[in-house]
Every structure is written in structure tokens, then in C-alpha cells.
Tab-separated table of C-alpha atoms in Angstrom:
chain	number	residue	atom	x	y	z
A	1	MET	CA	0.011	-0.002	-0.011
A	2	ILE	CA	2.802	2.422	0.911
A	3	TYR	CA	4.580	1.468	-2.317
A	4	CYS	CA	1.497	2.308	-4.378
A	5	LEU	CA	0.932	5.597	-2.525
A	6	MET	CA	4.558	6.628	-3.028
A	7	CYS	CA	4.447	5.810	-6.740
A	8	GLN	CA	1.114	7.578	-7.142
A	9	SER	CA	2.524	10.673	-5.418
A	10	ILE	CA	5.577	10.622	-7.672
A	11	TRP	CA	3.581	10.393	-10.882
A	12	LYS	CA	1.274	13.161	-9.694
A	13	ILE	CA	4.336	15.381	-9.176
A	14	ILE	CA	5.583	14.479	-12.678
A	15	ASN	CA	2.122	15.272	-14.062
A	16	ARG	CA	2.204	18.690	-12.367
A	17	LEU	CA	5.612	19.389	-13.904
A	18	THR	CA	4.221	18.356	-17.292
A	19	GLU	CA	1.351	20.800	-16.901
A	20	GLU	CA	3.767	23.540	-15.892
A	21	ILE	CA	5.718	22.940	-19.101
A	22	LYS	CA	2.564	22.965	-21.213
A	23	VAL	CA	1.292	26.266	-19.802
A	24	CYS	CA	4.707	27.950	-19.842
A	25	PRO	CA	4.843	30.502	-22.668
A	26	VAL	CA	7.505	29.898	-25.286
A	27	LYS	CA	9.172	33.217	-24.486
A	28	LYS	CA	9.614	32.219	-20.864
A	29	PHE	CA	10.909	28.717	-21.627
A	30	THR	CA	14.476	29.947	-21.355
A	31	VAL	CA	17.582	27.892	-20.798
A	32	SER	CA	17.440	28.590	-17.050
A	33	LYS	CA	13.798	27.433	-16.961
A	34	GLN	CA	14.719	24.280	-18.867
A	35	VAL	CA	17.549	23.580	-16.426
A	36	ALA	CA	15.141	24.096	-13.509
A	37	PHE	CA	12.766	21.516	-14.972
A	38	LEU	CA	15.598	19.071	-15.561
A	39	GLU	CA	16.859	19.541	-12.006
A	40	LYS	CA	13.390	18.777	-10.644
A	41	ILE	CA	13.029	15.676	-12.759
A	42	SER	CA	16.550	14.583	-11.761
A	43	LYS	CA	15.549	14.790	-8.075
A	44	ILE	CA	12.417	12.779	-8.844
A	45	LYS	CA	14.592	10.213	-10.611
A	46	GLU	CA	16.693	9.829	-7.449
A	47	ILE	CA	13.549	9.308	-5.373
A	48	VAL	CA	12.359	6.637	-7.833
A	49	PHE	CA	15.761	4.938	-7.505
A	50	TYR	CA	15.402	4.821	-3.714
A	51	VAL	CA	11.812	3.565	-3.929
A	52	GLN	CA	12.970	0.857	-6.349
A	53	ASN	CA	15.738	-0.257	-3.993
A	54	LEU	CA	13.422	-0.233	-0.987
A	55	PHE	CA	10.442	-2.063	-2.499
A	56	SER	CA	11.951	-4.364	-5.109
A	57	GLN	CA	12.022	-7.524	-2.979
A	58	PRO	CA	8.792	-6.936	-1.013
A	59	SER	CA	6.896	-6.240	-4.223
A	60	LEU	CA	8.175	-9.496	-5.717
A	61	LEU	CA	7.070	-11.458	-2.641
A	62	LEU	CA	3.688	-9.705	-2.523
A	63	THR	CA	2.993	-10.221	-6.211
A	64	THR	CA	4.101	-13.842	-6.110
A	65	ALA	CA	1.927	-14.562	-3.071
A	66	GLN	CA	-1.126	-12.877	-4.572
A	67	PHE	CA	-0.600	-14.706	-7.861
A	68	GLY	CA	-0.346	-17.980	-5.948
A	69	VAL	CA	-3.617	-17.248	-4.134
A	70	CYS	CA	-5.257	-16.552	-7.498
A	71	ILE	CA	-4.083	-19.862	-8.936
A	72	VAL	CA	-5.039	-21.881	-5.809
A	73	SER	CA	-8.471	-20.232	-5.678
A	74	LEU	CA	-9.104	-21.021	-9.334
A	75	SER	CA	-7.957	-24.606	-8.970
A	76	LEU	CA	-10.124	-25.168	-5.874
A	77	LEU	CA	-13.118	-23.614	-7.615
A	78	SER	CA	-12.731	-25.903	-10.567
A	79	SER	CA	-11.988	-29.127	-8.680
A	80	LEU	CA	-14.134	-29.167	-5.542
A	81	PRO	CA	-17.864	-29.765	-5.409
A	82	SER	CA	-19.855	-26.589	-5.498
A	83	GLU	CA	-20.939	-25.427	-2.102
A	84	PHE	CA	-22.202	-21.855	-2.125
A	85	VAL	CA	-20.426	-20.533	0.990
A	86	PHE	CA	-17.085	-22.152	0.187
A	87	ASN	CA	-17.198	-21.012	-3.448
A	88	PHE	CA	-18.167	-17.533	-2.343
A	89	ILE	CA	-15.123	-17.371	-0.044
A	90	LEU	CA	-12.875	-18.610	-2.856
A	91	ILE	CA	-14.278	-16.009	-5.230
A	92	LEU	CA	-13.652	-13.302	-2.635
A	93	GLN	CA	-10.058	-14.515	-2.134
A	94	PHE	CA	-9.516	-14.601	-5.890
A	95	SER	CA	-11.021	-11.128	-6.342
A	96	ASN	CA	-8.974	-9.685	-3.494
A	97	SER	CA	-5.684	-11.100	-4.791
A	98	CYS	CA	-6.391	-10.311	-8.419
A	99	GLY	CA	-7.487	-6.796	-7.515
A	100	GLY	CA	-4.319	-6.279	-5.469
A	101	ILE	CA	-2.099	-7.347	-8.333
A	102	LEU	CA	-4.010	-5.219	-10.844
A	103	ALA	CA	-3.877	-2.175	-8.579
A	104	LEU	CA	-0.156	-2.642	-8.030
A	105	PHE	CA	0.569	-2.919	-11.736
A	106	TRP	CA	-1.759	-0.013	-12.628
A	107	ILE	CA	-0.447	2.436	-10.040
A	108	VAL	CA	3.247	1.582	-10.275
A	109	GLY	CA	2.897	1.333	-14.059
A	110	GLY	CA	1.702	4.935	-14.069
A	111	LEU	CA	5.270	6.171	-13.516
A	112	PRO	CA	6.533	5.379	-17.018
A	113	VAL	CA	3.331	6.828	-18.505
A	114	ALA	CA	3.811	10.094	-16.569
A	115	ALA	CA	7.510	10.192	-17.497
A	116	ASN	CA	6.654	9.739	-21.206
A	117	ARG	CA	4.164	12.631	-21.016
A	118	PHE	CA	6.809	14.807	-19.406
A	119	ARG	CA	9.374	13.895	-22.039
A	120	LYS	CA	6.926	14.617	-24.835
A	121	ALA	CA	5.840	17.992	-23.387
A	122	PHE	CA	9.461	19.008	-22.838
A	123	ARG	CA	10.440	18.099	-26.390
A	124	GLU	CA	7.422	19.881	-27.862
A	125	LYS	CA	8.210	23.043	-25.892
A	126	LEU	CA	11.839	22.893	-27.014
A	127	LEU	CA	10.716	22.564	-30.602
A	128	GLN	CA	8.340	25.518	-30.250
A	129	ARG	CA	11.100	27.588	-28.704
A	130	MET	CA	13.542	26.733	-31.500
A	131	MET	CA	10.917	27.652	-34.104
A	132	TYR	CA	10.005	30.873	-32.261
A	133	HIS	CA	13.576	32.121	-32.028
A	134	ARG	CA	14.836	30.398	-35.173
A	135	LYS	CA	18.163	29.783	-33.460
A	136	LYS	CA	20.092	26.639	-33.987
A	137	ASP	CA	22.999	27.570	-31.748
A	138	GLU	CA	20.873	27.449	-28.599
A	139	VAL	CA	21.601	24.731	-26.065
A	140	CYS	CA	19.379	21.705	-26.696
A	141	PHE	CA	18.551	19.699	-23.585
A	142	GLU	CA	16.711	17.001	-25.474
A	143	LYS	CA	19.749	14.712	-25.259
A	144	VAL	CA	19.890	15.231	-21.497
A	145	LEU	CA	16.375	13.914	-21.011
A	146	PHE	CA	16.124	10.596	-19.284
A	147	GLU	CA	15.996	7.293	-21.085
A	148	LYS	CA	12.696	5.597	-21.710
A	149	GLY	CA	13.203	2.974	-19.005
A	150	ASP	CA	14.339	5.299	-16.212
A	151	PHE	CA	10.975	5.299	-14.462
A	152	VAL	CA	10.103	1.643	-14.965
A	153	LEU	CA	10.186	-0.102	-11.583
A	154	SER	CA	10.747	-3.837	-11.313
A	155	SER	CA	10.625	-6.653	-8.795
A	156	CYS	CA	14.237	-7.750	-8.369
A	157	GLY	CA	14.658	-7.438	-12.160
A	158	ILE	CA	12.330	-10.396	-12.710
A	159	PHE	CA	9.389	-8.458	-14.122
A	160	ASP	CA	8.667	-4.791	-14.756
A	161	PHE	CA	5.705	-2.921	-13.404
A	162	GLN	CA	4.146	-1.546	-16.561
A	163	ARG	CA	0.517	-1.236	-17.431
A	164	ASN	CA	0.903	-3.480	-20.459
A	165	SER	CA	1.949	-6.267	-18.073
A	166	ILE	CA	-1.662	-6.403	-16.864
A	167	LEU	CA	-2.638	-8.152	-20.114
A	168	VAL	CA	0.142	-10.662	-19.627
A	169	LEU	CA	-1.093	-11.339	-16.116
A	170	VAL	CA	-4.695	-11.817	-17.263
A	171	GLY	CA	-3.542	-14.101	-20.069
A	172	THR	CA	-1.487	-16.190	-17.660
A	173	LEU	CA	-4.396	-16.526	-15.248
A	174	LEU	CA	-6.740	-17.551	-18.050
A	175	SER	CA	-4.219	-20.078	-19.343
A	176	TYR	CA	-3.784	-21.637	-15.910
A	177	THR	CA	-7.549	-21.710	-15.426
A	178	ILE	CA	-8.114	-23.483	-18.719
A	179	TYR	CA	-5.299	-25.903	-17.934
A	180	LEU	CA	-6.641	-26.646	-14.443
A	181	VAL	CA	-10.211	-27.131	-15.672
A	182	SER	CA	-9.110	-29.490	-18.443
A	183	TRP	CA	-6.751	-31.337	-16.064
A	184	HIS	CA	-9.515	-31.966	-13.513
A	185	LYS	CA	-11.828	-33.343	-16.206
A	186	ILE	CA	-9.321	-36.076	-17.083
């Protein structure tokens, strides 16, 4: 929960910086203003690094445990005789674990999305400034911008928390469910 709240706070800060860039007039988007934005994003990058180091292992354990509960719940649902109360409890366990994994991937996966928006807004404003002043000798900070993967957090390097990983997770759960159902019918 703390991990998600920290990541959500970070991407809200990045979104605020992105909005500041978008509303900043081209005339005022000077080199010093650009440096100020890059310094802020650099500090945010440091915070993301510390969050990654702090929560890498716990997030792996949490995600693995929740995934295991999802698989066990699905296998018990498909193999045991249907008793309403027991099935209801299994469905609640499955929903809780699946919801936790989805929330984790969605919130933590918001960091790369926010970083991409920032990068795009910064580049667009640089382009507008270059076209406004028609100067090619001006310092271009586009090369200084962070790499695409700088804000992608992972669990011990085993898997990355990105929103597109949600589809992989759903596909894996569906595959296991189909496998378990077909296995129990044999």
C-alpha cells in the first residue's frame, strides 16, 4: 500500500511538472527554466531509484503470493464440489488477490506513463522555442532527457511494473484456469 501511494505521489508530481511545461509561454521557456525543470526531474529520478531499492524484494514477494492465491483459488473452484459458501469465499479470495495485483501494476505502471508525457511535453516546448527564435546555436537539452526505461520499476529485475503487463497477467491466469479445468476433467 505504501509502495503504491509513493508511486502515485511521484507520478502526480511528474504530471504537475508536465502541466507547468505545457502552460509555460515559449518566451519564458528559457535555458534557465529548462535547467530548472531538468533539475526537478533529476531529483524525482533519485527518489524513484530509492523507492525501487526499498520495495523491489517486497513487491516481488507480494505479487508472487497474490498470484499464488489466485491460482489456488481457481484450482479449488474448478476441482471441488460446488458449495455456495465455500465457493463464495474462494471467489472473494480470488477477487482480492487479483485486484491487489491489478492495482499494483496499474499504479506503479503509471510512472513510465507520466515520464513519457513529461518527455513529450518538454520536447514539444523545445521545438516551439527553437521555431520561435529560429536559433540553432541554442543549447538543446533533449539529449539530457532521461531514457525511456528510467521510471520503470521492477521486482528484483524479474518483471517490470508496466501497465501493459496487466494483459500478460490476465492471459497467464486464463491459461492456468483453462489448464486446471481441463486437467480436472481427465
